[in-house]
JSON list of C-alpha atoms in Angstrom, two decimals:
[
{"chain": "A", "resi": 1, "resn": "MET", "atom": "CA", "xyz": [-106.51, -6.93, 144.71]},
{"chain": "A", "resi": 2, "resn": "ASN", "atom": "CA", "xyz": [-109.68, -7.99, 146.68]},
{"chain": "A", "resi": 3, "resn": "ILE", "atom": "CA", "xyz": [-110.75, -11.37, 146.28]},
{"chain": "A", "resi": 4, "resn": "PRO", "atom": "CA", "xyz": [-114.41, -11.98, 146.93]},
{"chain": "A", "resi": 5, "resn": "LYS", "atom": "CA", "xyz": [-115.32, -15.01, 149.13]},
{"chain": "A", "resi": 6, "resn": "TYR", "atom": "CA", "xyz": [-118.02, -17.29, 147.95]},
{"chain": "A", "resi": 7, "resn": "PRO", "atom": "CA", "xyz": [-121.12, -16.98, 148.48]},
{"chain": "A", "resi": 8, "resn": "ASP", "atom": "CA", "xyz": [-121.36, -13.56, 150.19]},
{"chain": "A", "resi": 9, "resn": "GLY", "atom": "CA", "xyz": [-119.18, -11.52, 147.55]},
{"chain": "A", "resi": 10, "resn": "PHE", "atom": "CA", "xyz": [-120.87, -13.38, 144.66]},
{"chain": "A", "resi": 11, "resn": "ASP", "atom": "CA", "xyz": [-124.13, -12.68, 142.65]},
{"chain": "A", "resi": 12, "resn": "GLU", "atom": "CA", "xyz": [-126.63, -14.56, 140.88]},
{"chain": "A", "resi": 13, "resn": "CYS", "atom": "CA", "xyz": [-126.59, -14.14, 136.94]},
{"chain": "A", "resi": 14, "resn": "ASP", "atom": "CA", "xyz": [-130.14, -13.18, 135.90]},
{"chain": "A", "resi": 15, "resn": "ARG", "atom": "CA", "xyz": [-130.58, -13.71, 132.27]},
{"chain": "A", "resi": 16, "resn": "SER", "atom": "CA", "xyz": [-132.10, -10.77, 130.21]},
{"chain": "A", "resi": 17, "resn": "LYS", "atom": "CA", "xyz": [-134.47, -13.42, 128.39]},
{"chain": "A", "resi": 18, "resn": "ARG", "atom": "CA", "xyz": [-133.56, -12.13, 125.17]},
{"chain": "A", "resi": 19, "resn": "LEU", "atom": "CA", "xyz": [-133.67, -15.80, 123.96]},
{"chain": "A", "resi": 20, "resn": "SER", "atom": "CA", "xyz": [-136.21, -18.31, 124.61]},
{"chain": "A", "resi": 21, "resn": "GLU", "atom": "CA", "xyz": [-135.02, -21.35, 126.45]},
{"chain": "A", "resi": 22, "resn": "GLU", "atom": "CA", "xyz": [-135.06, -23.47, 122.94]},
{"chain": "A", "resi": 23, "resn": "GLU", "atom": "CA", "xyz": [-133.03, -20.66, 121.22]},
{"chain": "A", "resi": 24, "resn": "LEU", "atom": "CA", "xyz": [-130.52, -20.62, 124.02]},
{"chain": "A", "resi": 25, "resn": "ASP", "atom": "CA", "xyz": [-129.99, -24.23, 123.93]},
{"chain": "A", "resi": 26, "resn": "LYS", "atom": "CA", "xyz": [-129.28, -23.85, 120.29]},
{"chain": "A", "resi": 27, "resn": "LYS", "atom": "CA", "xyz": [-126.74, -21.03, 120.73]},
{"chain": "A", "resi": 28, "resn": "ILE", "atom": "CA", "xyz": [-125.13, -23.23, 123.46]},
{"chain": "A", "resi": 29, "resn": "ASN", "atom": "CA", "xyz": [-124.75, -26.09, 121.15]},
{"chain": "A", "resi": 30, "resn": "ILE", "atom": "CA", "xyz": [-123.20, -24.00, 118.40]},
{"chain": "A", "resi": 31, "resn": "GLU", "atom": "CA", "xyz": [-120.81, -22.22, 120.97]},
{"chain": "A", "resi": 32, "resn": "ILE", "atom": "CA", "xyz": [-119.67, -25.81, 122.22]},
{"chain": "A", "resi": 33, "resn": "LYS", "atom": "CA", "xyz": [-119.05, -26.79, 118.56]},
{"chain": "A", "resi": 34, "resn": "ASN", "atom": "CA", "xyz": [-117.00, -23.70, 117.86]},
{"chain": "A", "resi": 35, "resn": "MET", "atom": "CA", "xyz": [-115.19, -24.04, 121.24]},
{"chain": "A", "resi": 36, "resn": "ILE", "atom": "CA", "xyz": [-114.21, -27.68, 120.34]},
{"chain": "A", "resi": 37, "resn": "ASN", "atom": "CA", "xyz": [-113.10, -26.62, 116.84]},
{"chain": "A", "resi": 38, "resn": "TYR", "atom": "CA", "xyz": [-110.79, -23.91, 118.18]},
{"chain": "A", "resi": 39, "resn": "MET", "atom": "CA", "xyz": [-109.40, -25.92, 120.78]},
{"chain": "A", "resi": 40, "resn": "SER", "atom": "CA", "xyz": [-108.75, -28.66, 118.39]},
{"chain": "A", "resi": 41, "resn": "LYS", "atom": "CA", "xyz": [-107.04, -26.42, 115.98]},
{"chain": "A", "resi": 42, "resn": "ASN", "atom": "CA", "xyz": [-105.16, -24.26, 118.35]},
{"chain": "A", "resi": 43, "resn": "GLY", "atom": "CA", "xyz": [-104.06, -27.01, 120.82]},
{"chain": "A", "resi": 44, "resn": "THR", "atom": "CA", "xyz": [-105.74, -25.28, 123.81]},
{"chain": "A", "resi": 45, "resn": "GLU", "atom": "CA", "xyz": [-106.25, -27.12, 127.18]},
{"chain": "A", "resi": 46, "resn": "ASN", "atom": "CA", "xyz": [-109.05, -25.22, 128.25]},
{"chain": "A", "resi": 47, "resn": "TYR", "atom": "CA", "xyz": [-111.68, -22.94, 127.04]},
{"chain": "A", "resi": 48, "resn": "SER", "atom": "CA", "xyz": [-114.58, -20.85, 128.74]},
{"chain": "A", "resi": 49, "resn": "LYS", "atom": "CA", "xyz": [-117.40, -18.57, 127.35]},
{"chain": "A", "resi": 50, "resn": "ALA", "atom": "CA", "xyz": [-120.12, -16.59, 129.13]},
{"chain": "A", "resi": 51, "resn": "PHE", "atom": "CA", "xyz": [-123.31, -14.89, 127.59]},
{"chain": "A", "resi": 52, "resn": "GLU", "atom": "CA", "xyz": [-126.66, -14.13, 129.28]},
{"chain": "A", "resi": 53, "resn": "ASP", "atom": "CA", "xyz": [-126.64, -16.55, 132.30]},
{"chain": "A", "resi": 54, "resn": "VAL", "atom": "CA", "xyz": [-124.79, -19.20, 130.85]},
{"chain": "A", "resi": 55, "resn": "LEU", "atom": "CA", "xyz": [-121.25, -20.23, 131.58]},
{"chain": "A", "resi": 56, "resn": "ILE", "atom": "CA", "xyz": [-119.57, -22.97, 129.41]},
{"chain": "A", "resi": 57, "resn": "MET", "atom": "CA", "xyz": [-116.21, -24.45, 130.46]},
{"chain": "A", "resi": 58, "resn": "ILE", "atom": "CA", "xyz": [-114.48, -27.19, 128.35]},
{"chain": "A", "resi": 59, "resn": "ASP", "atom": "CA", "xyz": [-111.38, -28.81, 129.13]},
{"chain": "A", "resi": 60, "resn": "ARG", "atom": "CA", "xyz": [-109.05, -31.29, 127.40]},
{"chain": "A", "resi": 61, "resn": "ILE", "atom": "CA", "xyz": [-108.54, -34.45, 129.35]},
{"chain": "A", "resi": 62, "resn": "TYR", "atom": "CA", "xyz": [-105.66, -36.83, 129.08]},
{"chain": "A", "resi": 63, "resn": "GLU", "atom": "CA", "xyz": [-106.32, -39.86, 130.82]},
{"chain": "A", "resi": 64, "resn": "ASP", "atom": "CA", "xyz": [-105.15, -43.63, 130.29]},
{"chain": "A", "resi": 65, "resn": "ASP", "atom": "CA", "xyz": [-103.70, -43.19, 127.04]},
{"chain": "A", "resi": 66, "resn": "GLN", "atom": "CA", "xyz": [-106.87, -41.23, 125.67]},
{"chain": "A", "resi": 67, "resn": "THR", "atom": "CA", "xyz": [-107.83, -37.63, 124.99]},
{"chain": "A", "resi": 68, "resn": "TYR", "atom": "CA", "xyz": [-111.09, -36.30, 125.33]},
{"chain": "A", "resi": 69, "resn": "TYR", "atom": "CA", "xyz": [-113.17, -33.21, 125.91]},
{"chain": "A", "resi": 70, "resn": "GLU", "atom": "CA", "xyz": [-115.07, -32.52, 129.41]},
{"chain": "A", "resi": 71, "resn": "ILE", "atom": "CA", "xyz": [-117.95, -29.97, 128.92]},
{"chain": "A", "resi": 72, "resn": "SER", "atom": "CA", "xyz": [-119.60, -28.51, 131.58]},
{"chain": "A", "resi": 73, "resn": "VAL", "atom": "CA", "xyz": [-122.53, -26.03, 131.37]},
{"chain": "A", "resi": 74, "resn": "ALA", "atom": "CA", "xyz": [-123.98, -23.63, 133.98]},
{"chain": "A", "resi": 75, "resn": "LYS", "atom": "CA", "xyz": [-127.10, -21.52, 133.90]},
{"chain": "A", "resi": 76, "resn": "GLN", "atom": "CA", "xyz": [-127.93, -19.10, 136.36]},
{"chain": "A", "resi": 77, "resn": "HIS", "atom": "CA", "xyz": [-124.67, -19.48, 137.79]},
{"chain": "A", "resi": 78, "resn": "SER", "atom": "CA", "xyz": [-123.12, -17.25, 140.48]},
{"chain": "A", "resi": 79, "resn": "ARG", "atom": "CA", "xyz": [-120.20, -14.78, 139.62]},
{"chain": "A", "resi": 80, "resn": "ALA", "atom": "CA", "xyz": [-118.10, -12.18, 141.45]},
{"chain": "A", "resi": 81, "resn": "ILE", "atom": "CA", "xyz": [-115.76, -9.43, 139.82]},
{"chain": "A", "resi": 82, "resn": "VAL", "atom": "CA", "xyz": [-112.05, -8.83, 141.00]},
{"chain": "A", "resi": 83, "resn": "ARG", "atom": "CA", "xyz": [-110.46, -5.57, 139.93]}
]
């Protein structure tokens, strides 16, 4: 397995621009809601989803007797493939 080294082995994600920024933001919010519903229903600790040039990552955090979701959204991120 050849694991790439950042940043040389990574490429920038370029969005195909099938969606406007407004449509993309709506899709992001819908995906976040669906992801959290899935995590809550299935007891999942983390979940990520990528589409176009967007990467959404959600982690369930347990801290000081509280549980909450931490959501990260990256647009135009870098990625690499490991085979």
